[in-house]
Amino acid sequence: MEYKPRAIEIKWKNYWEENKIYKVENPKPGEATKPKFYVLDMFPYPSGAGLHVGHPLGYIASDIFARYKRMNGFNVLHPMGYDAFGLPAEQYAIQTGVHPAVSTDKNIKRYREQLENLGFSFDWDREVKTCDPAYYKWTQWIFLQLFKHYYDTDLQKAVPIEDLIEKFEANGNANINAASSSDEIFSAEEWNSKSPKQKDDVLMNYRLAYRKVSYVNWCEALGTVLANDEVKDGVSERGGFPVVQKPMLQWSLRITAYAERLLNDLDTVEWSDALKTMQRNWIGRSEGAQLFFEVENSDEKIEIFTTRPDTIFGATYMVLAPEHPLVSTLTTPEKQSTIDAYLNYVKSRSDRERMAEVKEVTGAFLGSFAINPITKTRIPIWIGEYVLMDYGTGAIMAVPSDDERDYTFATKFELPIIDVIDKADYPGAGKHDKLGKMINSGFLNGMEVPDAIEATLKQIEDLGIGQRQVNYKLRDANYSRQRYWGEPFPVKYDSDGVAHALSDDQLPLELPELEDYKPGAGGQSPLARNESWVNTEEGFSYETDTMPGFAGSSWYFLRYMDAANDTEFASQDAVNYWKDVDLYIGGTEHAVGHLMYSRFWNKFLYDKGLVPTVEPFKKLINQGMIQGVIEYIFLMKDKKEGFSHFKCAKLIEMEGQAEAVRIPVLVDFVNDYGSPNSYLSIESFKQFIAWRPEYKDAIFECSKGIYHKGVFTSKKDATDSHLFTKSEIGKMSKRYFNVVNPDDVVEKYGADCFRMYEMFLGPIEHAKPWDTKGIDGVSKFLRKFWSLFFDDDGNFSVNDTNPSKDELKMLHTAIKKVSEDIERFSFNTCVSAFMVAVNDLKKIKSNNRRILEDLVRLIAPFAPHIAEELWEKLGKMEHSKTIQEAQFPKLNEAYLKEDSVKYPIAINGKTRVFADFPADASKDDLEKAAIEIEDIQKWTDGKTVRKIIVVPNRMINIVVG
RNA sequence: GCCUCGGUGGCGGAAUUGGUAGACGCGCUGGAUUCAAAAUCCAGUUCUCGCAAGAGAGUGAGGGUUCGAUUCCCUCCCGAGGUACCA
């Protein structure tokens, strides 16, 4: 019987669905019979382009692991859902008028179909969609909990805001240690005499979800605020328009309160070092000192942060950020015009310019002087672009001798430089390395840098001019988007603008329907145009901004545990049973966004006693992207003529320059011209580009020649009608015309083949281009595997006798390799092991029932359809509804034992001869036997044997000479 | 610049604690089958020399530790990702 993958796959897909084979129950408390295991994929954003071959890579890996765990007796939670709020659906709505809910729904249906084609063992009853009111009800609820809590830094946990109010009423805030955005101190009397509005303002400085004026990425051309990840190199990712920082009233989450815990708890999770490092860098903890500098002839003090207090004797000037609040007070009348001019200059510069010209130093002298608190010398106060308002205190003490930027600044403006560290003992040490001996530094002289840091910190504290301080790069998370397609904030504002939480029974606050989704002028949200939203009948108004994309994805892993619950985000029983995600698979693009926010939300819920574990994701694997080939045509923008094609060679030179335009073209249009070049005929290109209005009148000229490995060489057979393309490996995306749809591959080869092939491509962590070159090999393997069960006439035929020693050895070699490799997520080598096993069995024409049964169970996690089919043919369905109820084969080492072992025998590490020895031979026996082998004597002839090294079961090395 | 991870045949990649480098697949070469092709099967395939047996070289480059290094250490080169006036 011929192996017809699609027929088998459709049969089992329907069977699994009808019999709810992958439905997972939450056991009642105390009644759990199996250990739990939670395997999670990062859920996809359902884009209009549909699923491409890159998406399933991680899903296949997690599905294999889930199936493997299930067959090893675990109760496995393996769900799937959709991150369904977000910008693309809204942009699509703006262009087409189709409501985002409608297009999102359509996309989800498509995704679901595509996913179901691949044989995943998801429990679809637990499917979640973040845009579903039944889901975002709880996103809103968690937001409100954040709103109703503050962070107590003594207890190191979140505490209800009512407790804080009580403390304010009794004692004011002088003795309160809490994460706060203000350092205002007030007494109980002062608190009690505040108006409700004033009290609200103060509480906002403490709430974990709070509202304040903060700087946002404003893009004038697009008329909207952008998230950080929508801004690349100072311009909008979409359109490339300039982005400026603009203050706006925004919601934020006080993630900084959790910085220390987010950092420390990284040690407890099994993530890759690369990822942990990324998170550590993002949190950016640095230890140092907070230090106050007095200003001459003024009551003002300048607060700075430094990680190098030891260098204070070299602090010869100070620099404030141009936006620093003290700038205007400290500017002397004589310098006023200079400073105004400088501030204007700074303002005129876009982020992009500031970023591009980091080497360029600019600054201006305020005219005032500060007093170095240790040396008591008078030092000038400058402002400069290189000091950033958002890090530390927005002011620094400049030590030109030991800081590169301070040095450049001092050199340019001719400020004094005092060497304070002698690095003579540490050749090669950089300015930032904390190495060397203190010089010109008073009481620090002669100390090594680490001791000097300690001594200075002590001195600073003794003198009361500052204290030890830890600083973080991590910023509070901006939580407002001037967008339509997101979760509404569950708050209402009274006429004073005070935010009130909605009560639990008012949730969810549903997103109203709109006619027009366009963002308004000046950063006004689409919802602001909805009269009943901003002027409710009760006299309140709702927030017109919506929550950002990461809101819904920060807790979805908890919802799967109890997805249909409408009285809690998930029942406590469910949460306590499933606890945390044992295995999480997804891309690195979420390394600092989603993964940081989820950890933060989880920790907050942990503080509230609502989740049992400190960290949500125990083990994390980053799957690499499957990339596509992008073919580009280069065009030169001709100043006079508009667009015209430019000669290939020069175009390559133009790459990266403003006048060069790269146009990705459809791969189907491109013909192979011999590696590494491809070409497109002018006619095809015109046909391809015709619909784009900007190229309507373009003239396309061709060049003769070929771009080859960085050199332009002319090639005789190149014709005038060939436009050469340059190919690059990159993201699969609709706009690059390189999306490969898994459905097509499945149609041709079957889902089992697709699954195994994606695994076979290489380690899951690696990025790799999609390439169907090798898929025939996997397809061939599956047919071979199938044919093991059939005789020459095509009839199902297995042999019921006892398996032979050889057969058992072949089988158990595979069992050993596959079970070890699944555990270490090396799925490509598992596939190799299957191939070896099947080839070996094929060679000895084995069709032993017991061998084949085990082989079917072994391959089931990888190729579930063919496994179910063969399992049924073997008559096993009489005992179980699915192969998922069968045991994963157990290894019996005894079958792998050999009577004799073939040893490589080396002379001085170089293998010369192979020899068989009894498996139970002792080290001494092996030594003696090895040296007596004739061939070996030939090699050792005339030389003294100095040592014989025997590694049991590995090799024998004879050292001579 | 800094941080992290990599660099192995024509290609994707194996080699799990230092122990036969190149498993497995693709591709390629030759053969069988066929009127022919596809498909299938068999054999070969790191490089150099050699008809062969065999010899030598070989895991980005150079050095080191070791009886023995793809694996550990140092220096350098190249690539990917992250991050950046972070005080």
Short mmCIF file of N, CA and C in Angstrom, two decimals, chain A residues 42-134:
data_model
loop_
_atom_site.label_atom_id
_atom_site.label_comp_id
_atom_site.label_asym_id
_atom_site.label_seq_id
_atom_site.Cartn_x
_atom_site.Cartn_y
_atom_site.Cartn_z
N MET A 42 4.85 31.37 22.27
CA MET A 42 4.49 32.78 22.21
C MET A 42 3.39 32.90 21.17
N PHE A 43 2.23 33.43 21.60
CA PHE A 43 1.10 33.44 20.67
C PHE A 43 1.32 34.47 19.56
N PRO A 44 0.78 34.20 18.38
CA PRO A 44 1.06 35.06 17.23
C PRO A 44 0.13 36.26 17.16
N TYR A 45 0.58 37.30 16.49
CA TYR A 45 -0.30 38.38 16.08
C TYR A 45 -0.91 37.96 14.75
N PRO A 46 -2.23 37.86 14.66
CA PRO A 46 -2.83 37.35 13.42
C PRO A 46 -2.80 38.38 12.30
N SER A 47 -1.74 38.38 11.54
CA SER A 47 -1.61 39.39 10.49
C SER A 47 -2.32 38.94 9.22
N GLY A 48 -2.54 39.90 8.35
CA GLY A 48 -3.30 39.63 7.13
C GLY A 48 -2.56 38.72 6.17
N ALA A 49 -1.24 38.62 6.34
CA ALA A 49 -0.46 37.81 5.42
C ALA A 49 -0.59 36.32 5.71
N GLY A 50 -1.18 35.98 6.84
CA GLY A 50 -1.31 34.56 7.19
C GLY A 50 -0.01 34.03 7.76
N LEU A 51 -0.08 32.78 8.12
CA LEU A 51 1.06 32.12 8.72
C LEU A 51 2.10 31.82 7.64
N HIS A 52 3.37 32.08 7.90
CA HIS A 52 4.38 31.63 6.94
C HIS A 52 5.20 30.50 7.56
N VAL A 53 6.08 29.93 6.76
CA VAL A 53 6.79 28.72 7.23
C VAL A 53 7.66 28.95 8.46
N GLY A 54 7.94 30.21 8.76
CA GLY A 54 8.76 30.50 9.93
C GLY A 54 8.00 30.36 11.23
N HIS A 55 6.71 30.75 11.22
CA HIS A 55 5.93 30.67 12.45
C HIS A 55 5.95 29.29 13.09
N PRO A 56 5.69 28.22 12.31
CA PRO A 56 5.50 26.93 12.97
C PRO A 56 6.76 26.33 13.56
N LEU A 57 7.92 26.86 13.26
CA LEU A 57 9.16 26.25 13.74
C LEU A 57 9.11 26.01 15.25
N GLY A 58 8.81 27.07 15.99
CA GLY A 58 8.72 26.95 17.43
C GLY A 58 7.55 26.08 17.85
N TYR A 59 6.43 26.23 17.13
CA TYR A 59 5.23 25.46 17.49
C TYR A 59 5.47 23.96 17.32
N ILE A 60 6.23 23.61 16.27
CA ILE A 60 6.50 22.19 16.04
C ILE A 60 7.37 21.66 17.19
N ALA A 61 8.39 22.41 17.53
CA ALA A 61 9.28 21.99 18.62
C ALA A 61 8.50 21.81 19.91
N SER A 62 7.65 22.79 20.23
CA SER A 62 6.91 22.68 21.49
C SER A 62 5.90 21.55 21.40
N ASP A 63 5.33 21.32 20.23
CA ASP A 63 4.36 20.24 20.08
C ASP A 63 5.04 18.88 20.26
N ILE A 64 6.22 18.74 19.72
CA ILE A 64 6.97 17.49 19.90
C ILE A 64 7.22 17.27 21.38
N PHE A 65 7.62 18.33 22.06
CA PHE A 65 7.92 18.17 23.47
C PHE A 65 6.66 17.87 24.28
N ALA A 66 5.56 18.54 23.93
CA ALA A 66 4.30 18.29 24.63
C ALA A 66 3.86 16.84 24.45
N ARG A 67 3.94 16.36 23.22
CA ARG A 67 3.55 14.97 22.94
C ARG A 67 4.47 13.99 23.67
N TYR A 68 5.74 14.32 23.68
CA TYR A 68 6.72 13.47 24.36
C TYR A 68 6.42 13.39 25.85
N LYS A 69 6.11 14.54 26.45
CA LYS A 69 5.80 14.57 27.88
C LYS A 69 4.52 13.82 28.18
N ARG A 70 3.54 13.97 27.30
CA ARG A 70 2.26 13.30 27.47
C ARG A 70 2.47 11.78 27.47
N MET A 71 3.31 11.33 26.54
CA MET A 71 3.57 9.89 26.44
C MET A 71 4.45 9.39 27.59
N ASN A 72 4.99 10.35 28.35
CA ASN A 72 5.75 9.96 29.53
C ASN A 72 4.95 10.14 30.81
N GLY A 73 3.63 10.24 30.65
CA GLY A 73 2.77 10.23 31.83
C GLY A 73 2.48 11.58 32.46
N PHE A 74 2.73 12.67 31.73
CA PHE A 74 2.42 13.98 32.30
C PHE A 74 1.06 14.46 31.81
N ASN A 75 0.41 15.26 32.66
CA ASN A 75 -0.78 15.98 32.24
C ASN A 75 -0.27 17.28 31.62
N VAL A 76 -0.39 17.40 30.30
CA VAL A 76 0.29 18.48 29.60
C VAL A 76 -0.69 19.57 29.18
N LEU A 77 -0.39 20.80 29.57
CA LEU A 77 -1.16 21.96 29.09
C LEU A 77 -0.40 22.54 27.91
N HIS A 78 -1.04 22.54 26.76
CA HIS A 78 -0.38 23.04 25.55
C HIS A 78 -1.41 23.81 24.73
N PRO A 79 -1.54 25.09 25.02
CA PRO A 79 -2.60 25.90 24.41
C PRO A 79 -2.09 26.83 23.32
N MET A 80 -3.01 27.47 22.66
CA MET A 80 -2.67 28.45 21.62
C MET A 80 -3.72 29.56 21.63
N GLY A 81 -3.30 30.75 21.26
CA GLY A 81 -4.23 31.88 21.21
C GLY A 81 -3.69 32.98 20.31
N TYR A 82 -4.27 34.16 20.41
CA TYR A 82 -3.90 35.24 19.50
C TYR A 82 -3.71 36.56 20.22
N ASP A 83 -2.62 37.21 19.91
CA ASP A 83 -2.32 38.54 20.42
C ASP A 83 -2.99 39.50 19.44
N ALA A 84 -4.26 39.80 19.67
CA ALA A 84 -5.07 40.30 18.56
C ALA A 84 -5.32 41.80 18.53
N PHE A 85 -4.87 42.53 19.56
CA PHE A 85 -4.95 43.98 19.48
C PHE A 85 -3.66 44.50 18.84
N GLY A 86 -3.74 45.57 18.10
CA GLY A 86 -2.49 46.12 17.60
C GLY A 86 -2.64 46.97 16.36
N LEU A 87 -1.56 47.58 16.02
CA LEU A 87 -1.52 48.59 14.99
C LEU A 87 -1.92 48.15 13.58
N PRO A 88 -1.39 47.04 13.07
CA PRO A 88 -1.67 46.71 11.67
C PRO A 88 -3.18 46.62 11.36
N ALA A 89 -3.95 46.03 12.27
CA ALA A 89 -5.40 45.93 12.03
C ALA A 89 -6.02 47.31 11.95
N GLU A 90 -5.49 48.22 12.77
CA GLU A 90 -6.02 49.57 12.78
C GLU A 90 -5.63 50.33 11.52
N GLN A 91 -4.40 50.13 11.08
CA GLN A 91 -3.95 50.76 9.83
C GLN A 91 -4.80 50.25 8.66
N TYR A 92 -5.05 48.98 8.68
CA TYR A 92 -5.87 48.37 7.65
C TYR A 92 -7.27 48.98 7.67
N ALA A 93 -7.77 49.22 8.88
CA ALA A 93 -9.09 49.83 9.03
C ALA A 93 -9.11 51.24 8.47
N ILE A 94 -8.02 51.98 8.74
CA ILE A 94 -7.95 53.36 8.24
C ILE A 94 -7.99 53.35 6.71
N GLN A 95 -7.29 52.39 6.10
CA GLN A 95 -7.23 52.35 4.63
C GLN A 95 -8.51 51.83 4.00
N THR A 96 -9.14 50.87 4.65
CA THR A 96 -10.25 50.18 3.99
C THR A 96 -11.60 50.43 4.65
N GLY A 97 -11.58 50.94 5.89
CA GLY A 97 -12.83 51.13 6.58
C GLY A 97 -13.40 49.86 7.20
N VAL A 98 -12.70 48.76 7.01
CA VAL A 98 -13.15 47.51 7.63
C VAL A 98 -12.84 47.57 9.12
N HIS A 99 -13.82 47.28 9.94
CA HIS A 99 -13.60 47.35 11.38
C HIS A 99 -12.50 46.37 11.80
N PRO A 100 -11.58 46.81 12.66
CA PRO A 100 -10.49 45.92 13.07
C PRO A 100 -10.99 44.59 13.62
N ALA A 101 -12.12 44.63 14.29
CA ALA A 101 -12.65 43.38 14.85
C ALA A 101 -12.96 42.40 13.74
N VAL A 102 -13.45 42.94 12.63
CA VAL A 102 -13.83 42.08 11.50
C VAL A 102 -12.59 41.49 10.83
N SER A 103 -11.61 42.36 10.54
CA SER A 103 -10.42 41.84 9.85
C SER A 103 -9.63 40.91 10.77
N THR A 104 -9.59 41.27 12.06
CA THR A 104 -8.87 40.42 13.01
C THR A 104 -9.51 39.04 13.08
N ASP A 105 -10.82 39.04 13.13
CA ASP A 105 -11.55 37.78 13.20
C ASP A 105 -11.26 36.90 11.98
N LYS A 106 -11.24 37.55 10.84
CA LYS A 106 -10.97 36.83 9.61
C LYS A 106 -9.55 36.24 9.63
N ASN A 107 -8.62 37.06 10.07
CA ASN A 107 -7.23 36.58 10.13
C ASN A 107 -7.07 35.41 11.11
N ILE A 108 -7.79 35.52 12.23
CA ILE A 108 -7.71 34.45 13.22
C ILE A 108 -8.21 33.14 12.63
N LYS A 109 -9.31 33.22 11.91
CA LYS A 109 -9.87 32.01 11.28
C LYS A 109 -8.84 31.37 10.35
N ARG A 110 -8.18 32.22 9.59
CA ARG A 110 -7.15 31.74 8.67
C ARG A 110 -6.01 31.07 9.42
N TYR A 111 -5.54 31.74 10.46
CA TYR A 111 -4.45 31.18 11.27
C TYR A 111 -4.84 29.82 11.84
N ARG A 112 -6.04 29.76 12.36
CA ARG A 112 -6.51 28.53 12.99
C ARG A 112 -6.50 27.39 11.98
N GLU A 113 -7.00 27.69 10.78
CA GLU A 113 -7.02 26.67 9.72
C GLU A 113 -5.61 26.19 9.40
N GLN A 114 -4.72 27.17 9.25
CA GLN A 114 -3.34 26.81 8.91
C GLN A 114 -2.69 26.00 10.02
N LEU A 115 -2.96 26.40 11.26
CA LEU A 115 -2.37 25.68 12.39
C LEU A 115 -2.91 24.25 12.46
N GLU A 116 -4.20 24.12 12.21
CA GLU A 116 -4.81 22.79 12.33
C GLU A 116 -4.29 21.83 11.26
N ASN A 117 -3.75 22.41 10.20
CA ASN A 117 -3.19 21.60 9.13
C ASN A 117 -1.89 20.92 9.51
N LEU A 118 -1.30 21.36 10.61
CA LEU A 118 0.06 20.91 10.92
C LEU A 118 0.10 19.87 12.04
N GLY A 119 -1.07 19.45 12.48
CA GLY A 119 -1.11 18.36 13.44
C GLY A 119 -0.67 18.72 14.85
N PHE A 120 -0.96 19.95 15.27
CA PHE A 120 -0.59 20.33 16.63
C PHE A 120 -1.57 19.77 17.64
N SER A 121 -1.07 19.49 18.83
CA SER A 121 -1.93 18.90 19.87
C SER A 121 -2.42 19.98 20.83
N PHE A 122 -2.88 21.10 20.28
CA PHE A 122 -3.42 22.17 21.12
C PHE A 122 -4.79 21.81 21.66
N ASP A 123 -5.05 22.26 22.88
CA ASP A 123 -6.40 22.16 23.42
C ASP A 123 -7.12 23.44 23.01
N TRP A 124 -7.87 23.34 21.91
CA TRP A 124 -8.50 24.56 21.36
C TRP A 124 -9.60 25.10 22.24
N ASP A 125 -10.08 24.33 23.20
CA ASP A 125 -11.10 24.87 24.11
C ASP A 125 -10.54 25.97 24.99
N ARG A 126 -9.22 26.05 25.04
CA ARG A 126 -8.60 27.07 25.89
C ARG A 126 -8.09 28.27 25.09
N GLU A 127 -8.42 28.31 23.81
CA GLU A 127 -7.98 29.40 22.95
C GLU A 127 -8.32 30.76 23.55
N VAL A 128 -7.35 31.69 23.51
CA VAL A 128 -7.64 33.05 23.97
C VAL A 128 -7.38 34.05 22.86
N LYS A 129 -8.16 35.15 22.91
CA LYS A 129 -7.93 36.28 21.99
C LYS A 129 -7.89 37.52 22.86
N THR A 130 -6.80 38.27 22.77
CA THR A 130 -6.68 39.41 23.68
C THR A 130 -7.71 40.50 23.41
N CYS A 131 -8.31 40.49 22.21
CA CYS A 131 -9.26 41.55 21.89
C CYS A 131 -10.69 41.17 22.28
N ASP A 132 -10.85 39.99 22.85
CA ASP A 132 -12.17 39.52 23.27
C ASP A 132 -12.52 40.16 24.62
N PRO A 133 -13.68 40.84 24.71
CA PRO A 133 -14.03 41.50 25.98
C PRO A 133 -13.96 40.56 27.19
N ALA A 134 -14.29 39.28 26.98
CA ALA A 134 -14.22 38.33 28.09
C ALA A 134 -12.78 38.15 28.55
#
